[in-house]
Short mmCIF file of C-alpha atoms in Angstrom, two decimals:
data_model
loop_
_atom_site.label_atom_id
_atom_site.label_comp_id
_atom_site.label_asym_id
_atom_site.label_seq_id
_atom_site.Cartn_x
_atom_site.Cartn_y
_atom_site.Cartn_z
CA MET A 1 -16.04 41.18 -27.76
CA ASN A 2 -16.21 44.35 -25.71
CA GLU A 3 -13.08 46.31 -24.91
CA ILE A 4 -11.92 47.81 -21.63
CA PHE A 5 -9.59 50.81 -21.57
CA LEU A 6 -7.78 50.41 -18.25
CA ASP A 7 -5.38 52.55 -16.24
CA THR A 8 -4.03 52.59 -12.70
CA GLU A 9 -2.20 55.02 -10.47
CA THR A 10 0.17 53.66 -7.84
CA THR A 11 2.26 54.53 -4.79
CA GLY A 12 5.44 54.01 -6.81
CA LEU A 13 6.96 52.19 -9.74
CA LEU A 14 8.10 48.85 -8.33
CA THR A 15 5.99 45.94 -7.10
CA ARG A 16 9.13 44.36 -5.64
CA GLU A 17 9.16 47.31 -3.20
CA ASP A 18 5.50 46.49 -2.47
CA HIS A 19 4.14 49.59 -4.15
CA ARG A 20 0.38 49.37 -4.50
CA ILE A 21 -2.54 50.62 -6.60
CA VAL A 22 -4.29 53.79 -5.36
CA GLU A 23 -6.66 54.35 -8.29
CA ILE A 24 -8.11 52.16 -11.02
CA ALA A 25 -10.34 53.12 -13.92
CA CYS A 26 -11.92 51.11 -16.70
CA ILE A 27 -14.03 52.41 -19.56
CA GLU A 28 -16.00 49.78 -21.48
CA THR A 29 -16.55 50.04 -25.21
CA LYS A 30 -18.22 47.83 -27.79
CA ASN A 31 -16.50 48.02 -31.16
CA LEU A 32 -14.65 51.01 -29.65
CA ILE A 33 -17.88 52.93 -28.98
CA PRO A 34 -18.41 53.74 -25.27
CA THR A 35 -21.15 51.67 -23.61
CA LYS A 36 -21.34 54.20 -20.73
CA LYS A 37 -20.23 51.45 -18.33
CA ILE A 38 -17.34 52.64 -16.16
CA PHE A 39 -15.52 51.02 -13.27
CA TYR A 40 -13.74 53.58 -11.11
CA LYS A 41 -12.29 53.27 -7.61
CA LEU A 42 -9.90 55.10 -5.35
CA ILE A 43 -8.15 52.47 -3.24
CA ASN A 44 -6.58 52.47 0.21
CA PRO A 45 -3.10 51.11 -0.59
CA GLU A 46 -2.56 49.94 3.01
CA ARG A 47 0.83 51.66 3.00
CA GLU A 48 2.24 55.16 2.94
CA VAL A 49 1.93 57.12 -0.29
CA PRO A 50 5.34 58.69 -0.94
CA GLU A 51 5.34 62.45 -1.50
CA GLU A 52 6.82 61.94 -5.00
CA ALA A 53 3.80 59.82 -5.97
CA THR A 54 1.35 62.36 -4.52
CA LYS A 55 2.99 65.03 -6.70
CA ILE A 56 2.22 62.92 -9.79
CA HIS A 57 -1.38 61.88 -9.13
CA GLY A 58 -2.47 64.12 -6.25
CA TYR A 59 -3.61 61.35 -3.89
CA SER A 60 -2.35 61.57 -0.30
CA ASN A 61 -2.53 59.19 2.64
CA SER A 62 -5.35 61.20 4.23
CA MET A 63 -7.37 61.13 0.99
CA LEU A 64 -7.11 57.35 0.65
CA GLU A 65 -7.28 56.05 4.22
CA LYS A 66 -11.09 55.72 4.23
CA GLU A 67 -11.31 54.17 0.74
CA ALA A 68 -11.88 50.45 0.18
CA THR A 69 -8.87 48.16 -0.05
CA PHE A 70 -8.03 46.26 -3.24
CA LYS A 71 -9.29 43.07 -1.61
CA GLU A 72 -12.69 44.73 -1.12
CA ILE A 73 -13.05 45.74 -4.79
CA ALA A 74 -11.25 42.81 -6.48
CA ASN A 75 -14.31 40.67 -7.27
CA GLU A 76 -16.19 43.64 -8.70
CA LEU A 77 -13.19 44.48 -10.90
CA ILE A 78 -12.83 40.90 -12.16
CA LYS A 79 -16.54 40.78 -12.99
CA PHE A 80 -16.25 44.06 -14.94
CA ILE A 81 -13.22 43.06 -17.05
CA SER A 82 -13.80 39.30 -17.53
CA GLY A 83 -14.07 38.14 -21.12
CA LYS A 84 -13.18 41.55 -22.53
CA LYS A 85 -10.14 42.80 -24.42
CA LEU A 86 -7.97 45.01 -22.20
CA ILE A 87 -6.44 48.04 -23.93
CA ILE A 88 -3.70 49.55 -21.78
CA HIS A 89 -0.89 52.04 -22.39
CA ASN A 90 2.23 50.26 -21.05
CA ALA A 91 0.29 47.09 -20.24
CA PRO A 92 3.17 45.29 -18.45
CA PHE A 93 3.12 48.03 -15.79
CA ASP A 94 -0.63 47.94 -15.06
CA ILE A 95 -0.99 44.15 -15.43
CA GLY A 96 2.07 43.73 -13.18
CA PHE A 97 0.47 45.88 -10.49
CA LEU A 98 -2.92 44.18 -10.82
CA ASN A 99 -1.28 40.77 -10.53
CA HIS A 100 0.74 41.97 -7.52
CA GLU A 101 -2.55 42.90 -5.85
CA PHE A 102 -4.28 39.65 -6.88
CA LYS A 103 -1.34 37.59 -5.59
CA LYS A 104 -1.53 39.31 -2.18
CA ILE A 105 -5.14 38.16 -1.79
CA ASN A 106 -4.67 34.70 -3.32
CA MET A 107 -6.74 35.37 -6.43
CA ARG A 108 -6.07 34.11 -9.93
CA LEU A 109 -3.62 36.29 -11.87
CA LEU A 110 -4.41 37.97 -15.17
CA ASP A 111 -2.86 36.41 -18.25
CA LYS A 112 -0.43 39.03 -19.62
CA GLU A 113 -0.84 37.77 -23.18
CA LYS A 114 -4.52 36.86 -23.45
CA ASN A 115 -6.82 39.64 -24.68
CA VAL A 116 -4.36 42.42 -23.80
CA VAL A 117 -3.39 45.19 -26.23
CA ASP A 118 -0.38 47.26 -25.20
CA THR A 119 -0.83 50.60 -26.93
CA LEU A 120 2.69 51.71 -25.98
CA GLU A 121 4.09 48.72 -27.87
CA LEU A 122 1.82 49.52 -30.83
CA ALA A 123 2.92 53.17 -30.83
CA ARG A 124 6.60 52.20 -30.65
CA SER A 125 6.21 49.97 -33.71
CA LYS A 126 4.25 52.61 -35.62
CA TYR A 127 6.39 55.60 -34.57
CA PRO A 128 9.89 54.28 -33.86
CA GLY A 129 12.39 56.72 -32.45
CA SER A 130 9.85 59.19 -31.07
CA SER A 131 8.44 59.58 -27.59
CA ASN A 132 5.22 57.60 -27.38
CA SER A 133 3.95 58.76 -24.00
CA LEU A 134 0.20 59.25 -23.78
CA ASP A 135 0.70 63.03 -23.69
CA ASN A 136 2.84 62.98 -26.84
CA LEU A 137 0.39 60.73 -28.68
CA CYS A 138 -2.45 63.09 -27.75
CA LYS A 139 -0.44 66.00 -29.14
CA LYS A 140 0.34 64.02 -32.30
CA PHE A 141 -3.40 63.45 -32.88
CA ASN A 142 -4.56 66.91 -31.71
CA ILE A 143 -6.41 65.53 -28.67
CA ASP A 144 -6.99 68.17 -26.00
CA ILE A 145 -5.02 67.41 -22.82
CA SER A 146 -5.65 70.73 -21.08
CA LYS A 147 -7.64 68.97 -18.30
CA ARG A 148 -4.64 66.75 -17.52
CA THR A 149 -2.87 68.66 -14.75
CA LYS A 150 -2.04 65.46 -12.82
CA HIS A 151 -2.12 61.80 -13.74
CA ASN A 152 -5.66 60.52 -13.29
CA ALA A 153 -6.69 56.99 -14.24
CA LEU A 154 -10.16 57.88 -15.53
CA LEU A 155 -9.00 60.83 -17.63
CA ASP A 156 -6.08 58.77 -18.95
CA CYS A 157 -8.49 55.98 -20.01
CA GLU A 158 -10.57 58.50 -21.93
CA LEU A 159 -7.49 60.03 -23.58
CA LEU A 160 -6.20 56.57 -24.49
CA ARG A 161 -9.58 55.66 -25.99
CA LYS A 162 -9.37 58.73 -28.23
CA VAL A 163 -5.77 57.97 -29.24
CA TYR A 164 -6.58 54.32 -29.97
#
């Protein structure tokens, strides 16, 4: 089974406040070796991007307004990730946002348990009592994070792949 390292960036932290995905990245591997297949999209969230969110990921309303909506990329995303193990740092967050988007367009939701590895949960069990953010795990394993000036889904997928 191939693996997908997946990450999203969003307009905020809460789906109940209708925050939306603005960026999604997936890096495919086979036996943890990159296949060179990547799914990457900036997404028009169809809502305002709060200034606090822009400070974190750098994406503003004007940058995203001409991008495709989630509805327009959903089938391509499903095709890319179907039948593959999803490896995600803080999986409940990303799966929650993906399912929020799928629900809005009446598509089948992702199973939170099936073929999903939550690397944050793994790190917490392996390193209890310490901060297990992606940045801290990179530091722990001497992975260069100098390119990470803002949160970026594609870079975070690559960093997570190296940590994993």
